[in-house]
Coordinates of C-alpha atoms in Angstrom, one line a residue:
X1 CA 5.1 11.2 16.8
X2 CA 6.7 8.5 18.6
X3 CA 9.7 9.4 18.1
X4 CA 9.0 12.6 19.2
X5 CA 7.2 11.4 22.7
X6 CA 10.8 8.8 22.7
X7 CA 12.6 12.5 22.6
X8 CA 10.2 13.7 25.5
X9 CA 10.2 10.6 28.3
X10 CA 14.3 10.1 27.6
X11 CA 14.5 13.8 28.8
X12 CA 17.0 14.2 25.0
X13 CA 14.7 17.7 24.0
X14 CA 17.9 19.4 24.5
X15 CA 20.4 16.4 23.3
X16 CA 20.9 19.3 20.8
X17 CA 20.8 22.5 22.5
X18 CA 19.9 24.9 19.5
X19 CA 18.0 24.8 15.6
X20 CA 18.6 24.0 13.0
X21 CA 22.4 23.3 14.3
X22 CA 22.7 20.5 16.7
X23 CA 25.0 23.0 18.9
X24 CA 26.3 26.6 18.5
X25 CA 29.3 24.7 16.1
X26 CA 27.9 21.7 14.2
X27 CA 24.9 20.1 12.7
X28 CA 25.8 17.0 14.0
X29 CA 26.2 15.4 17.8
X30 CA 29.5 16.4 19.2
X31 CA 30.3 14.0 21.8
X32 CA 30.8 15.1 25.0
X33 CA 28.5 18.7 24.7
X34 CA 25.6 16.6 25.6
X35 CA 25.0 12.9 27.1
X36 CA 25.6 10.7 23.7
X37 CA 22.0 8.9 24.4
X38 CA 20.5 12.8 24.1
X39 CA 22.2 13.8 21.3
X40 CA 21.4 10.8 19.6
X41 CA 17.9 10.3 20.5
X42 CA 16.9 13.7 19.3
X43 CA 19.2 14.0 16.4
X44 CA 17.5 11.1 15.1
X45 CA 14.5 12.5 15.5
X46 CA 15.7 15.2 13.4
X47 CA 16.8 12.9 10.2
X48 CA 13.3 11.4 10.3
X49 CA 12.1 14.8 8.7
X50 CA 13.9 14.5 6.0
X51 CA 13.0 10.7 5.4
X52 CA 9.2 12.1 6.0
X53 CA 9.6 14.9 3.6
X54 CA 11.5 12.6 1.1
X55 CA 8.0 10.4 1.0
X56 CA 5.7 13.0 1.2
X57 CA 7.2 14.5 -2.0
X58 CA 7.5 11.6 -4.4
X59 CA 3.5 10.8 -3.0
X60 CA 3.3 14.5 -4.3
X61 CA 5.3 14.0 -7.6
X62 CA 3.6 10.7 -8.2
X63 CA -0.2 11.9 -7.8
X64 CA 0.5 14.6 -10.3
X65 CA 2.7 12.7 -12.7
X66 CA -0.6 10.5 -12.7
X67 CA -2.9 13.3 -13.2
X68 CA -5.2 12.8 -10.3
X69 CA -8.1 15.1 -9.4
X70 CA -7.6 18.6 -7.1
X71 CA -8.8 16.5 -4.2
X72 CA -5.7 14.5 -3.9
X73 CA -3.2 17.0 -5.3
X74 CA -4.5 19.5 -1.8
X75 CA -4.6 16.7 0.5
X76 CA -1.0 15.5 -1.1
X77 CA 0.6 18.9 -0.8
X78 CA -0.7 19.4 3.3
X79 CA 2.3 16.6 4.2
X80 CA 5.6 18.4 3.0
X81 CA 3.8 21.0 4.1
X82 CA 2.9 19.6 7.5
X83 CA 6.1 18.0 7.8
X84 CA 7.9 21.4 7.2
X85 CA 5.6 23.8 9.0
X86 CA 6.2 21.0 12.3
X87 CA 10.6 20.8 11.8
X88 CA 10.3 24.4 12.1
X89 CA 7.9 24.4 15.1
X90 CA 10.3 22.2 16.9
X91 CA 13.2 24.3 16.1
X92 CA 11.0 26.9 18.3
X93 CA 10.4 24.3 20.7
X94 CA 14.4 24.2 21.4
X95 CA 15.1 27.5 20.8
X96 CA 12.7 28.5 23.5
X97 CA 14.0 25.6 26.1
X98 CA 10.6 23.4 25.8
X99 CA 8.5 25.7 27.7
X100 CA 5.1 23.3 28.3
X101 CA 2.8 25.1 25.4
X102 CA 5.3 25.0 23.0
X103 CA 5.7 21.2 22.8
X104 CA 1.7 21.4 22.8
X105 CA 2.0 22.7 19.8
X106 CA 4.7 20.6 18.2
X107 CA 2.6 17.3 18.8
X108 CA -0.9 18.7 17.6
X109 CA 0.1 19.5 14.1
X110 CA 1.0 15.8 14.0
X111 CA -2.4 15.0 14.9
X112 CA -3.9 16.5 12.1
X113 CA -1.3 15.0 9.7
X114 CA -2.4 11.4 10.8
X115 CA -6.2 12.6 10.0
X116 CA -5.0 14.3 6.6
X117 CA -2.7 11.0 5.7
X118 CA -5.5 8.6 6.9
X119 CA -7.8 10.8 4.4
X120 CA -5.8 10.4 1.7
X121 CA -5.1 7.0 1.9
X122 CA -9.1 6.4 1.5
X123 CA -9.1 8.5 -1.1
X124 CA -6.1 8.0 -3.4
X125 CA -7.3 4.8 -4.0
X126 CA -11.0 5.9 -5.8
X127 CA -11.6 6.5 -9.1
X128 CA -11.5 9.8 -9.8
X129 CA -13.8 9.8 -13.1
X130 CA -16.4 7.8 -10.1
X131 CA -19.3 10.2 -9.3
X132 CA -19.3 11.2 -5.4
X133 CA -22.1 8.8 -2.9
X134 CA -22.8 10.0 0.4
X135 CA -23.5 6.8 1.9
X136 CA -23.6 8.6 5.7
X137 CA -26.7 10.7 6.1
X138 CA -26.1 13.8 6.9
X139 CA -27.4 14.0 10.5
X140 CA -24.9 10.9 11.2
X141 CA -22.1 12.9 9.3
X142 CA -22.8 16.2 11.9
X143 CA -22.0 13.2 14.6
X144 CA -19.1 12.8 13.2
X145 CA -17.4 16.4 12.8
X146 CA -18.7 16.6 16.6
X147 CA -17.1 13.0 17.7
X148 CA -14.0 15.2 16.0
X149 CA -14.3 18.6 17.8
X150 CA -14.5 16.5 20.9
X151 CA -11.3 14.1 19.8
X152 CA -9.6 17.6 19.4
X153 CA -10.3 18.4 23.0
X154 CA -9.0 15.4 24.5
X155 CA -5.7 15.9 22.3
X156 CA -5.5 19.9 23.6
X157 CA -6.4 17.9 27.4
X158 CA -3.8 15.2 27.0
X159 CA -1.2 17.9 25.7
X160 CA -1.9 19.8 28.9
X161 CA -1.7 16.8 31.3
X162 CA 1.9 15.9 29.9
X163 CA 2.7 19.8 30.4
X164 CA 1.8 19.8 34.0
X165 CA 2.9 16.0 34.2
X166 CA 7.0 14.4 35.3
X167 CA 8.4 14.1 31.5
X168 CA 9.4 17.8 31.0
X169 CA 11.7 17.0 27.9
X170 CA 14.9 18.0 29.5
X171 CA 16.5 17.7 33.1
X172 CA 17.4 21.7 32.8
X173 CA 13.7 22.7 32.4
X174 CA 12.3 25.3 35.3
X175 CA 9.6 24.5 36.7
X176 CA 8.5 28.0 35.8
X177 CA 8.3 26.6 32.4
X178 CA 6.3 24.0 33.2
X179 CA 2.2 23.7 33.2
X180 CA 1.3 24.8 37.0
X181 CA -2.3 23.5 36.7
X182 CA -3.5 20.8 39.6
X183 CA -2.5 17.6 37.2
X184 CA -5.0 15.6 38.5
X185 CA -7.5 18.3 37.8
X186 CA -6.5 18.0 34.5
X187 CA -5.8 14.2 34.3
X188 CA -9.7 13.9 35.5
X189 CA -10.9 16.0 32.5
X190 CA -9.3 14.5 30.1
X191 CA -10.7 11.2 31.2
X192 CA -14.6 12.3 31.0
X193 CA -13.8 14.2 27.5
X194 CA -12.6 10.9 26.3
X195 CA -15.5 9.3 28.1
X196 CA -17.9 12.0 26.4
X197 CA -15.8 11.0 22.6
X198 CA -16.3 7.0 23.2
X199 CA -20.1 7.7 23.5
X200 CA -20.4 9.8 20.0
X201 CA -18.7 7.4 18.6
X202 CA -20.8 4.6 19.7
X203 CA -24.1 6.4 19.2
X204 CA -22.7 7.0 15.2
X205 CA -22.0 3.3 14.7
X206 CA -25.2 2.6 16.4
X207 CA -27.3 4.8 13.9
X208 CA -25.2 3.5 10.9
X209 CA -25.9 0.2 12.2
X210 CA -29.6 1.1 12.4
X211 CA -29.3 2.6 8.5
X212 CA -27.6 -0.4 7.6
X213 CA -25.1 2.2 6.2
X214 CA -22.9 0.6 3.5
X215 CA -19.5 0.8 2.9
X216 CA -16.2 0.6 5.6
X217 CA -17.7 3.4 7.7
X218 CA -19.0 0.7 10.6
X219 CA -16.1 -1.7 10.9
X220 CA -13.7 0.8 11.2
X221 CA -16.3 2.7 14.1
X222 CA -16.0 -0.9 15.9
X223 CA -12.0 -0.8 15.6
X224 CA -11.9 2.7 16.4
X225 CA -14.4 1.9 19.5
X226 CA -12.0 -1.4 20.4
X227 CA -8.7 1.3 20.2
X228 CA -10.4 3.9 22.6
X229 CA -11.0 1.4 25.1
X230 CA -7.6 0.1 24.8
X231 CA -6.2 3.5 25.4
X232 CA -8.7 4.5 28.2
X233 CA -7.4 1.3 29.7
X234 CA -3.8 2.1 28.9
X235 CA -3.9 6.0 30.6
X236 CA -5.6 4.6 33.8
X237 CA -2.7 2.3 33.9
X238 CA 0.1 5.1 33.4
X239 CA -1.1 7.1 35.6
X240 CA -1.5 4.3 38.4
X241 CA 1.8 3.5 37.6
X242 CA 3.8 7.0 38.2
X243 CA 3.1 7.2 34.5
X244 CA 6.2 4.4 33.1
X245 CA 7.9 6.0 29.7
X246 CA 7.2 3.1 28.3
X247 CA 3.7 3.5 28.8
X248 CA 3.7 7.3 27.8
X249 CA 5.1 6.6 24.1
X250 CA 2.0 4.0 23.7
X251 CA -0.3 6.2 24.9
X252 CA 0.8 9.0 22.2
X253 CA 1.2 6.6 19.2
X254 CA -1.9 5.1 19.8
X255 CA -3.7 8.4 20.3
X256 CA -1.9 9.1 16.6
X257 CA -3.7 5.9 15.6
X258 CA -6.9 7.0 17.0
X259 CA -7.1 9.9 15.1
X260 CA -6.4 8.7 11.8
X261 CA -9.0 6.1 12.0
X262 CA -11.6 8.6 13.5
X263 CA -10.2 10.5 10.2
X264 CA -10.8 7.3 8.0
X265 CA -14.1 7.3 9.3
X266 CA -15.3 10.9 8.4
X267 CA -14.0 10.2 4.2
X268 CA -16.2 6.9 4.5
X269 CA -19.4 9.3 4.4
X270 CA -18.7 10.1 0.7
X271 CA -17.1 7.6 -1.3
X272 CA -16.5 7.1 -4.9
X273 CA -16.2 3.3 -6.5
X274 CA -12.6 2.0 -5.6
X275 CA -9.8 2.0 -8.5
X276 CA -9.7 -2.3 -9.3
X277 CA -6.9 -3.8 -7.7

């Protein structure tokens, strides 16, 4: 994803102007079709899939090769998946000239990779012969789905404040094809929805606190708390600033790292004894 925002604030969505060719006559940058920083910005963004989708399948062949339970085989299977499923969004993205929604949806599914990856992770490395613990009460795990629902609104928000915002991909985008909502509207929205997400997730480290709730699910609530604040901090300052790309493509990876760690945080409320290291 931050290559893909890197894509966005360089204005290179259309470095190559169709899918899955780079132009109407190659799959590679031509120079002089398009400005060489353009074509190579997103073309590189391109070969990144197939590094992606190179990893996610040996994580794939690996996990079965090592007969590990259903769990990890679905979870395992969701990132070629993903990782297909999102190369051919952005072909639609391009083919369609980066009208606002459609890069919406190109960044969201990577969003819920980073929760699926982060979920794996926790769990590839437990036993898989260990019986399942819920060590988050159930009441403090609802807190969690709904610190997520609200997570997923301040994504869908954030998507829609970049629509409406200066970074439309591509000098050659009309403005017909941009977002035509009041930005600061939106910008102000998105702001008390990540206010509102800050306070579930302080009221669910709270109560685990208060349960004395063992296992990683209340260190990673403080780091995920600590990373909020940071990027509360950090979209106040972009948008003071005229909104900096520089300042854009930290806002997006860290929202990426927000996610997975609020992901990280929902497989903590059922854990199995880790494999020995």
């Amino acid at each position: 994803m931050t290559t893909g925002v890197t894509v966005r604030v360089t204005a290179s969505g259309l470095g190559c102007e169709t899918w899955p060719r780079c132009n109407e006559d190659s799959f590679v940058p031509v120079p002089g079709v398009a400005p060489a920083l353009h074509q190579g910005v997103e073309f590189g963004n391109r070969l990144l899939t197939f590094v992606l989708t190179a990893v996610a399948v040996a994580l794939l062949l690996a996990i079965y090769r090592a007969g590990r339970r259903r769990e990890l085989k679905t979870l395992a299977w969701a990132m070629p998946a993903g990782i297909l499923a999102q190369a051919v969004i952005g072909g639609i993205t391009v083919l369609t000239g980066l009208v606002w929604w459609t890069v919406a949806l190109h960044l969201l599914p990577s969003m819920i990779l980073a929760w699926l990856a982060a979920v794996l992770l926790v769990r590839i490395g437990e036993r898989d012969d260990a019986p399942a613990r819920r060590v988050v009460p159930r009441p403090l795990t609802w807190l969690t789905w709904l610190s997520a629902v609200l997570l997923a609104g301040v994504l869908v928000l954030g998507t829609m404040v970049t629509g409406a915002g200066p970074h439309a991909g591509d000098a050659r985008v009309e403005a017909a094809d941009r977002l035509q909502w009041p930005i600061q509207w939106l910008v102000h929205f998105h702001a008390e929805l990540t206010v509102g997400y800050l306070c579930l997730v302080v009221g669910l480290v709270l109560g685990l606190l208060a349960l004395r709730a063992e296992g990683p699910a209340i260190r990673r609530g403080v780091v995920l708390i600590v990373m909020i604040v940071a990027q509360a901090i950090l979209g106040v300052t972009q948008y003071q600033l005229g909104v900096p790309e520089l300042l854009v493509v930290l806002h997006v990876t860290l929202a990426g790292a927000i996610t997975a760690m609020t992901g990280a945080i929902w497989a903590a409320g059922v854990l199995r004894e880790r494999v020995p290291a």
